[in-house]
Short mmCIF file of C-alpha atoms and ligand atoms in Angstrom, two decimals:
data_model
loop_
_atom_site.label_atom_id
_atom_site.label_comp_id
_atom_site.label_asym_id
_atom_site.label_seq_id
_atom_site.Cartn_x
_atom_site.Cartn_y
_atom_site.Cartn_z
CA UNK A 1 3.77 -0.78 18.94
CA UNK A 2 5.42 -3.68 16.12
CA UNK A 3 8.40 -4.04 15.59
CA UNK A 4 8.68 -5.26 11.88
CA UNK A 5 11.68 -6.49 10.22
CA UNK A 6 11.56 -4.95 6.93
CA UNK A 7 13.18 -7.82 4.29
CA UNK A 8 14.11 -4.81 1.63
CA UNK A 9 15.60 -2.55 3.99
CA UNK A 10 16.97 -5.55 6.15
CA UNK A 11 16.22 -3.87 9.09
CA UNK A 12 13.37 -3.82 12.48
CA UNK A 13 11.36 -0.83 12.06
CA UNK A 14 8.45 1.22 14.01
CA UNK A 15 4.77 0.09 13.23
CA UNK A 16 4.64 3.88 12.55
CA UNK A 17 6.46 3.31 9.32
CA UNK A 18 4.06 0.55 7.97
CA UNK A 19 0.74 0.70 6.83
CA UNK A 20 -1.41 -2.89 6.81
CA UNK A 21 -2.74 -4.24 2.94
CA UNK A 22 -5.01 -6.76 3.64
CA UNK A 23 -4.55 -10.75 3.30
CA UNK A 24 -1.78 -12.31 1.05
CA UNK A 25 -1.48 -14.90 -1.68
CA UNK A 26 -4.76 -13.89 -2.64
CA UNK A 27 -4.40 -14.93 -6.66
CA UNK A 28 -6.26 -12.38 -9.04
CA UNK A 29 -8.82 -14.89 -11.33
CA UNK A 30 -7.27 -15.14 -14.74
CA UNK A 31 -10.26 -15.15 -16.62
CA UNK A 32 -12.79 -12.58 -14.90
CA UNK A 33 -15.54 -13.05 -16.98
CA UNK A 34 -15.65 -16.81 -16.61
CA UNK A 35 -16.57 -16.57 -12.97
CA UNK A 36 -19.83 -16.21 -11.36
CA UNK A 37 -21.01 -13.22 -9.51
CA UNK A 38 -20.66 -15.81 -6.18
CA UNK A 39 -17.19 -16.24 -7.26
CA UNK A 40 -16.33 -12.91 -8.06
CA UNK A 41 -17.14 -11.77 -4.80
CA UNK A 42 -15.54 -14.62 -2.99
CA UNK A 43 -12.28 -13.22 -4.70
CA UNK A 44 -13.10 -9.52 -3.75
CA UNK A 45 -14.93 -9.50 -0.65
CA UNK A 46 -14.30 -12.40 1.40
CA UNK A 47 -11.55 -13.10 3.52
CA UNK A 48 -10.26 -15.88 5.76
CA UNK A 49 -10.01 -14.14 9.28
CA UNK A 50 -8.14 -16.76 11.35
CA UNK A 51 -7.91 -16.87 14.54
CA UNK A 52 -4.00 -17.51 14.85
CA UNK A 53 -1.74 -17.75 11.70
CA UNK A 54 -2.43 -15.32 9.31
CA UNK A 55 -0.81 -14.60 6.12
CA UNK A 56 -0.66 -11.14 5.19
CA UNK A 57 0.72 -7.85 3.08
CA UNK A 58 2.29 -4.80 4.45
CA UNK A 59 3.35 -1.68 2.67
CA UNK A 60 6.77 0.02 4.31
CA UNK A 61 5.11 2.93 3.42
CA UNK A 62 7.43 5.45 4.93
CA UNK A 63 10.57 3.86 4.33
CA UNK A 64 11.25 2.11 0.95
CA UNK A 65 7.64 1.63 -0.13
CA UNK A 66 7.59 -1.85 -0.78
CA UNK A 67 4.67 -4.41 0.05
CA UNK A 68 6.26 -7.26 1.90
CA UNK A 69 4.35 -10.80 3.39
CA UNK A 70 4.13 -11.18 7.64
CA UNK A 71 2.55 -14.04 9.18
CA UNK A 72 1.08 -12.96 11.92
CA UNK A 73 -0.74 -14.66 14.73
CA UNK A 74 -4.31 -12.49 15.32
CA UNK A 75 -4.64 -13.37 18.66
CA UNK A 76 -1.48 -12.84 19.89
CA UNK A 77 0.27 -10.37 17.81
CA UNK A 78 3.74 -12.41 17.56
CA UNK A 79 5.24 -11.40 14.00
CA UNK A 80 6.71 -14.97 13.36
CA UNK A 81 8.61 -13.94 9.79
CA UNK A 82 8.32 -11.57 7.23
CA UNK A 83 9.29 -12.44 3.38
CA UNK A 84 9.75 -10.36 0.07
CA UNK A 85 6.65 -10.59 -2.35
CA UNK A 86 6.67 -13.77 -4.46
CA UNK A 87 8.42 -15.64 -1.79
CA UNK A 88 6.32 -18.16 -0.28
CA UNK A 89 6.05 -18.35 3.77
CA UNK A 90 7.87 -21.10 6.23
CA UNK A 91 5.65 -20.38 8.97
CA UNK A 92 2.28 -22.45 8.22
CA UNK A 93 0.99 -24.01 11.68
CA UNK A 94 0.92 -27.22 9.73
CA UNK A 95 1.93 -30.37 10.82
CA UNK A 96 5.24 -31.75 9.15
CA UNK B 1 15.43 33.47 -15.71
CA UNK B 2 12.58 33.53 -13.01
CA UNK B 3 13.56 33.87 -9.51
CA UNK B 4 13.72 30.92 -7.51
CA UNK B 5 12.50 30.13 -3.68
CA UNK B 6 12.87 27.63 -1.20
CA UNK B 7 10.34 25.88 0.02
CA UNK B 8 11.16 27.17 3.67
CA UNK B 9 10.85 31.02 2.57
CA UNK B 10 8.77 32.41 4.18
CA UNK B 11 9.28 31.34 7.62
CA UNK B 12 9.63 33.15 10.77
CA UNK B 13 13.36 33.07 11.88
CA UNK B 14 13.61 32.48 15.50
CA UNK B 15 15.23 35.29 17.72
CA UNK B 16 19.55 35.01 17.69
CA UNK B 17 20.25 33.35 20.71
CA UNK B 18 23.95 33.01 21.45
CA UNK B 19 24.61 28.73 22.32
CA UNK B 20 22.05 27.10 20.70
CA UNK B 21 21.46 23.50 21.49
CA UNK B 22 20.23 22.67 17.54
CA UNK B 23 21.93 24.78 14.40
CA UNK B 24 19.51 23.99 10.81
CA UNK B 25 21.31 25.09 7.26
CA UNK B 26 18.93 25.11 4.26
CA UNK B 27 20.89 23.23 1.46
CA UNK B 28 18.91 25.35 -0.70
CA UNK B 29 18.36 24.76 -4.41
CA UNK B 30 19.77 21.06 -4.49
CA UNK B 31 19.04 19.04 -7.52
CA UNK B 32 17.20 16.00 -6.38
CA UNK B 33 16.73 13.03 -9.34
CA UNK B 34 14.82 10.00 -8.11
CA UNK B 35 16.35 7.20 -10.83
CA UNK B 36 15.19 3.53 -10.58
CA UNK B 37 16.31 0.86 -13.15
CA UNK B 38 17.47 -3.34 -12.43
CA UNK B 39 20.47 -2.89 -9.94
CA UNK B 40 21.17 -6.60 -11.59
CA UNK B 41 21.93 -5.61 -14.71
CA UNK B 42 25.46 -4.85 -15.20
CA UNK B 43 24.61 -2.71 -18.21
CA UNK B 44 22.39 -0.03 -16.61
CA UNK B 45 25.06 -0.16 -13.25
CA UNK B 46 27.65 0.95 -15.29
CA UNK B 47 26.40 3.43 -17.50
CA UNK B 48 24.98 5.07 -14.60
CA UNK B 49 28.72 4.84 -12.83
CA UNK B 50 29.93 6.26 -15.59
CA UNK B 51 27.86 9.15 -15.70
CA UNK B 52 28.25 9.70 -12.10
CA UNK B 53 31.67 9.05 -11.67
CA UNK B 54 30.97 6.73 -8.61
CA UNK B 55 29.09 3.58 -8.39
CA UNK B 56 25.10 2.93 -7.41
CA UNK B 57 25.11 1.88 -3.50
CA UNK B 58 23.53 -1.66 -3.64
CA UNK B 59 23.02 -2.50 0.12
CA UNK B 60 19.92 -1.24 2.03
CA UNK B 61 20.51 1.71 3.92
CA UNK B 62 23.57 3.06 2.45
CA UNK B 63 24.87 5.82 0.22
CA UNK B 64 27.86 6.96 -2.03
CA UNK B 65 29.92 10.54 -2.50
CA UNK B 66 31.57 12.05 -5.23
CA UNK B 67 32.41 15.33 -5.08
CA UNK B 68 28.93 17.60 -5.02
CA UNK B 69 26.70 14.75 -5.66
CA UNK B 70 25.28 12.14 -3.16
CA UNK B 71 23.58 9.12 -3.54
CA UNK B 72 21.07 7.64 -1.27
CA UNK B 73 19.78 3.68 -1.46
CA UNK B 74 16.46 3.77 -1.22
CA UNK B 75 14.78 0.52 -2.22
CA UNK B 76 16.60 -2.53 -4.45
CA UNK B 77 15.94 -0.54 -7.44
CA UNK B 78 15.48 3.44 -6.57
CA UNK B 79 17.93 5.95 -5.72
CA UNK B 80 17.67 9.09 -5.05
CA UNK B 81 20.52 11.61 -6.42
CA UNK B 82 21.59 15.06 -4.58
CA UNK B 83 23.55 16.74 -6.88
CA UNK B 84 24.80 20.38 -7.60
CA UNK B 85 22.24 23.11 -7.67
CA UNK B 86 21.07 23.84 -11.32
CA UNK B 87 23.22 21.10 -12.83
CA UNK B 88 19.91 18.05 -12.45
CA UNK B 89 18.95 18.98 -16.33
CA UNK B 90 22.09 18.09 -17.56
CA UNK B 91 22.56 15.16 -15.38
CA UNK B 92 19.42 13.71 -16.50
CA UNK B 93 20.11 14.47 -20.05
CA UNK B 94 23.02 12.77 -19.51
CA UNK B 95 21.23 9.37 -17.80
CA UNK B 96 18.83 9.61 -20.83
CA UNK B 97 21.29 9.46 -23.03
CA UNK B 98 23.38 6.64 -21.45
CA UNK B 99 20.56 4.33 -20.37
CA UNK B 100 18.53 4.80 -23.88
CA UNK B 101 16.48 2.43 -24.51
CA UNK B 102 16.80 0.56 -20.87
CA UNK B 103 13.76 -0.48 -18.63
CA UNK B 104 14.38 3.24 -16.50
CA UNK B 105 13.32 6.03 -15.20
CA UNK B 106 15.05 9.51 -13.93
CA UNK B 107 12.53 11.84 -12.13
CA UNK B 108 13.60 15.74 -11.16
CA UNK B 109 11.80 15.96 -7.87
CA UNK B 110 13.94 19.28 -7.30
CA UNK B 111 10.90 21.56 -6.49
CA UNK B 112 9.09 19.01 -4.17
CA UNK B 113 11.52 18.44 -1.99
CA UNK B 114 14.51 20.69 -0.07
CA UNK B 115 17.43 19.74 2.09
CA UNK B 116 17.77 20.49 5.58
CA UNK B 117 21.32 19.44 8.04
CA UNK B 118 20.78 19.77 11.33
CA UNK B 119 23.68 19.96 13.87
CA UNK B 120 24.31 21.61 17.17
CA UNK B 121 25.00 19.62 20.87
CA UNK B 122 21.42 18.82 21.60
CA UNK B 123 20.75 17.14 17.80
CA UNK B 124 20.81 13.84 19.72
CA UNK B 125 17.82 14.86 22.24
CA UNK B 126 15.92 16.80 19.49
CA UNK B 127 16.06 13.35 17.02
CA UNK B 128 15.05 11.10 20.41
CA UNK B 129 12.24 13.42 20.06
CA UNK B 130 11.37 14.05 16.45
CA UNK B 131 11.96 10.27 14.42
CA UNK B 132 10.65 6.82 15.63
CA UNK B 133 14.38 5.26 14.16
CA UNK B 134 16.98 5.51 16.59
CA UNK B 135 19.67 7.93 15.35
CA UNK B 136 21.68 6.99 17.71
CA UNK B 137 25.51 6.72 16.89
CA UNK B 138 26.02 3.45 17.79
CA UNK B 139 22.23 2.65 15.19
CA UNK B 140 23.36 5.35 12.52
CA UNK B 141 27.23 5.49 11.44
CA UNK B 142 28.65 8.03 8.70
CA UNK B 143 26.96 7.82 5.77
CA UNK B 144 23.67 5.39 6.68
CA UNK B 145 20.58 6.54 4.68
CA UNK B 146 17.59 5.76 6.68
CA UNK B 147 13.83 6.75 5.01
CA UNK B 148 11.56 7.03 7.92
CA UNK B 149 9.38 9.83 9.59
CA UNK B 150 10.65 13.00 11.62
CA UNK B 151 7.38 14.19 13.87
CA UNK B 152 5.27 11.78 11.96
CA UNK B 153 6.06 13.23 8.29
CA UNK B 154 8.40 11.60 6.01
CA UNK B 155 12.21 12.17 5.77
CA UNK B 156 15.14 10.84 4.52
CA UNK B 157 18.54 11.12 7.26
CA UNK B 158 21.44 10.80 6.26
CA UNK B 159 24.48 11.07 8.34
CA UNK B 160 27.28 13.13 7.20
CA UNK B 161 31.40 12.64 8.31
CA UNK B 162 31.25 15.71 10.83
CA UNK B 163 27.98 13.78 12.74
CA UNK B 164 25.29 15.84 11.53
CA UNK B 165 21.72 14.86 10.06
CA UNK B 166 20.73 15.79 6.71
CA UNK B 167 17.32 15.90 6.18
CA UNK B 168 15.37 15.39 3.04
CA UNK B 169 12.06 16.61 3.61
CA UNK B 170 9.26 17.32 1.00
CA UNK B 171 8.14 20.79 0.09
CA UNK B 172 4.48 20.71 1.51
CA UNK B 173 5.83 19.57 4.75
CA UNK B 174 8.48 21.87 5.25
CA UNK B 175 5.95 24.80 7.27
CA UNK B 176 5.50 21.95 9.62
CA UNK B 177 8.62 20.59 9.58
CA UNK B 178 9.99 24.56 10.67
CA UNK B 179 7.16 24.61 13.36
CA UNK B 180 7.67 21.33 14.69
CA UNK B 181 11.69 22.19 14.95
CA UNK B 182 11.48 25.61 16.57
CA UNK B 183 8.68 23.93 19.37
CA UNK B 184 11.21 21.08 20.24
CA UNK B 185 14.28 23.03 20.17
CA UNK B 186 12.98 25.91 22.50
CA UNK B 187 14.28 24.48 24.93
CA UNK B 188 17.73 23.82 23.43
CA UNK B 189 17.64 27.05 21.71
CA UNK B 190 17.88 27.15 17.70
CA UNK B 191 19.96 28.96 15.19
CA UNK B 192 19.33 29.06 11.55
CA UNK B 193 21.90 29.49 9.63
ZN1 ZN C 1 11.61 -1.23 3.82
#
């Protein structure tokens, strides 16, 4: 089991708590109808599926019900930080 | 007026046993009023003190007393407001009227939801049991708020001054929640009182 630290409720909680939402900083198009179908479905379908970092949402969805960032390494599981939504993450894997 | 019951009714109350390990109490009829406005603007904080009579808990996790109602943190900007049975209409009335025309909203949850404290000398082993969060005294002083699950269905605990757990626990769960309590307290023994 996870131990995630929740940045709302400023506290580690169970995995049991969370539920998982899928890839983050994934911006919504802001003009729909100007993109083509192959576009479209890049924005809705296809994902990045690292192996390693990964940037992604989670819903505290039996505590405070907020969506929160982790990145999250895929092979190994280590939860390097979590951050509120609209933050922007410190944890990269890039090179300073 | 129509008559009113719990949402823990109809259950089957276990047989009197004379030292039981875990005691449950029904708070029946509670209001509950969900209310969720900008915690960062000083206007809606203190018209909602003033209604109150005691101030919106800001910090994660905690809660504030005054008298018959209780206030539980439950997110930046949501709060969740036990107050005095049958006296939620008027306290929403009275929010209404105060936060008119703010970015708000007050929800009466009262019939979705019912309030369980459970107490007795085995309430430590039956929580190691029931929630995931460590209730622990040394993890849960007086008057922590913690939203998490008790046997995998969502609860709100609350510690109260005398070291009990109250329980908020929603009306469609609260068969299950009975079951569940009377299977891991057999061995304890359980009162309801
Ligand atoms: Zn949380």
């Amino acid at each position: 089991m996870l131990h995630i630290y929740c940045p709302y409720c400023e506290e580690m909680r169970e995995e049991e708590e969370f539920s998982y939402a899928g890839e983050a900083h994934i911006a919504r198009p802001l003009d729909p109808e100007s993109l083509t179908d192959a576009q479209w479905g890049d924005y809705v379908f296809f994902r990045t599926n690292p192996r390693g970092l990964h940037h992604e949402m989670w819903n505290h969805a039996a505590g405070c019900r907020r969506y929160f960032n982790v990145t999250r390494d895929t092979q190994t599981y280590v939860i390097h930080e979590t951050y509120k939504m609209g933050e922007q993450p410190s944890v990269t894997g890039e090179k300073p | 007026m129509t008559s009113m019951q719990t949402p823990l009714h109809n259950i089957t109350l276990p047989a009197s046993v004379s030292d039981a390990g875990v005691v449950m109490r029904e708070d029946k009829f509670r209001g509950h009023l969900n209310l969720r406005g900008n915690p960062q603007d000083a206007a809606f904080t203190d018209a909602v003190a003033q209604v109150l009579g005691v101030a919106l808990p800001l910090a994660p996790n905690t809660s504030a007393e005054q008298g018959s109602t209780r206030i539980y943190w439950l997110c930046p900007n949501e709060w969740l407001l036990l107050v005095a049975e049958g006296t939620q209409g008027q306290v929403e009335a009275d929010l209404r009227a105060a936060l008119a025309h703010q970015h708000i909203a007050v929800t009466d949850l009262s019939s979705g939801q019912t309030l369980v404290n459970l107490s007795g000398a085995k309430l430590d082993e039956l929580m190691m049991k029931s929630a995931v969060y460590d209730c622990h005294a040394s993890n849960f002083p007086v008057g922590k708020v913690v939203q998490t699950t008790f046997a995998k269905a969502g609860a709100t605990i609350y510690k109260c001054e005398d070291g009990s757990f109250d329980l908020v626990i929603r009306r469609s769960f609260s068969d299950y929640f009975f079951l569940w309590l009377k299977d891991a307290s057999k061995e304890y023994g359980l009162s309801v009182i």
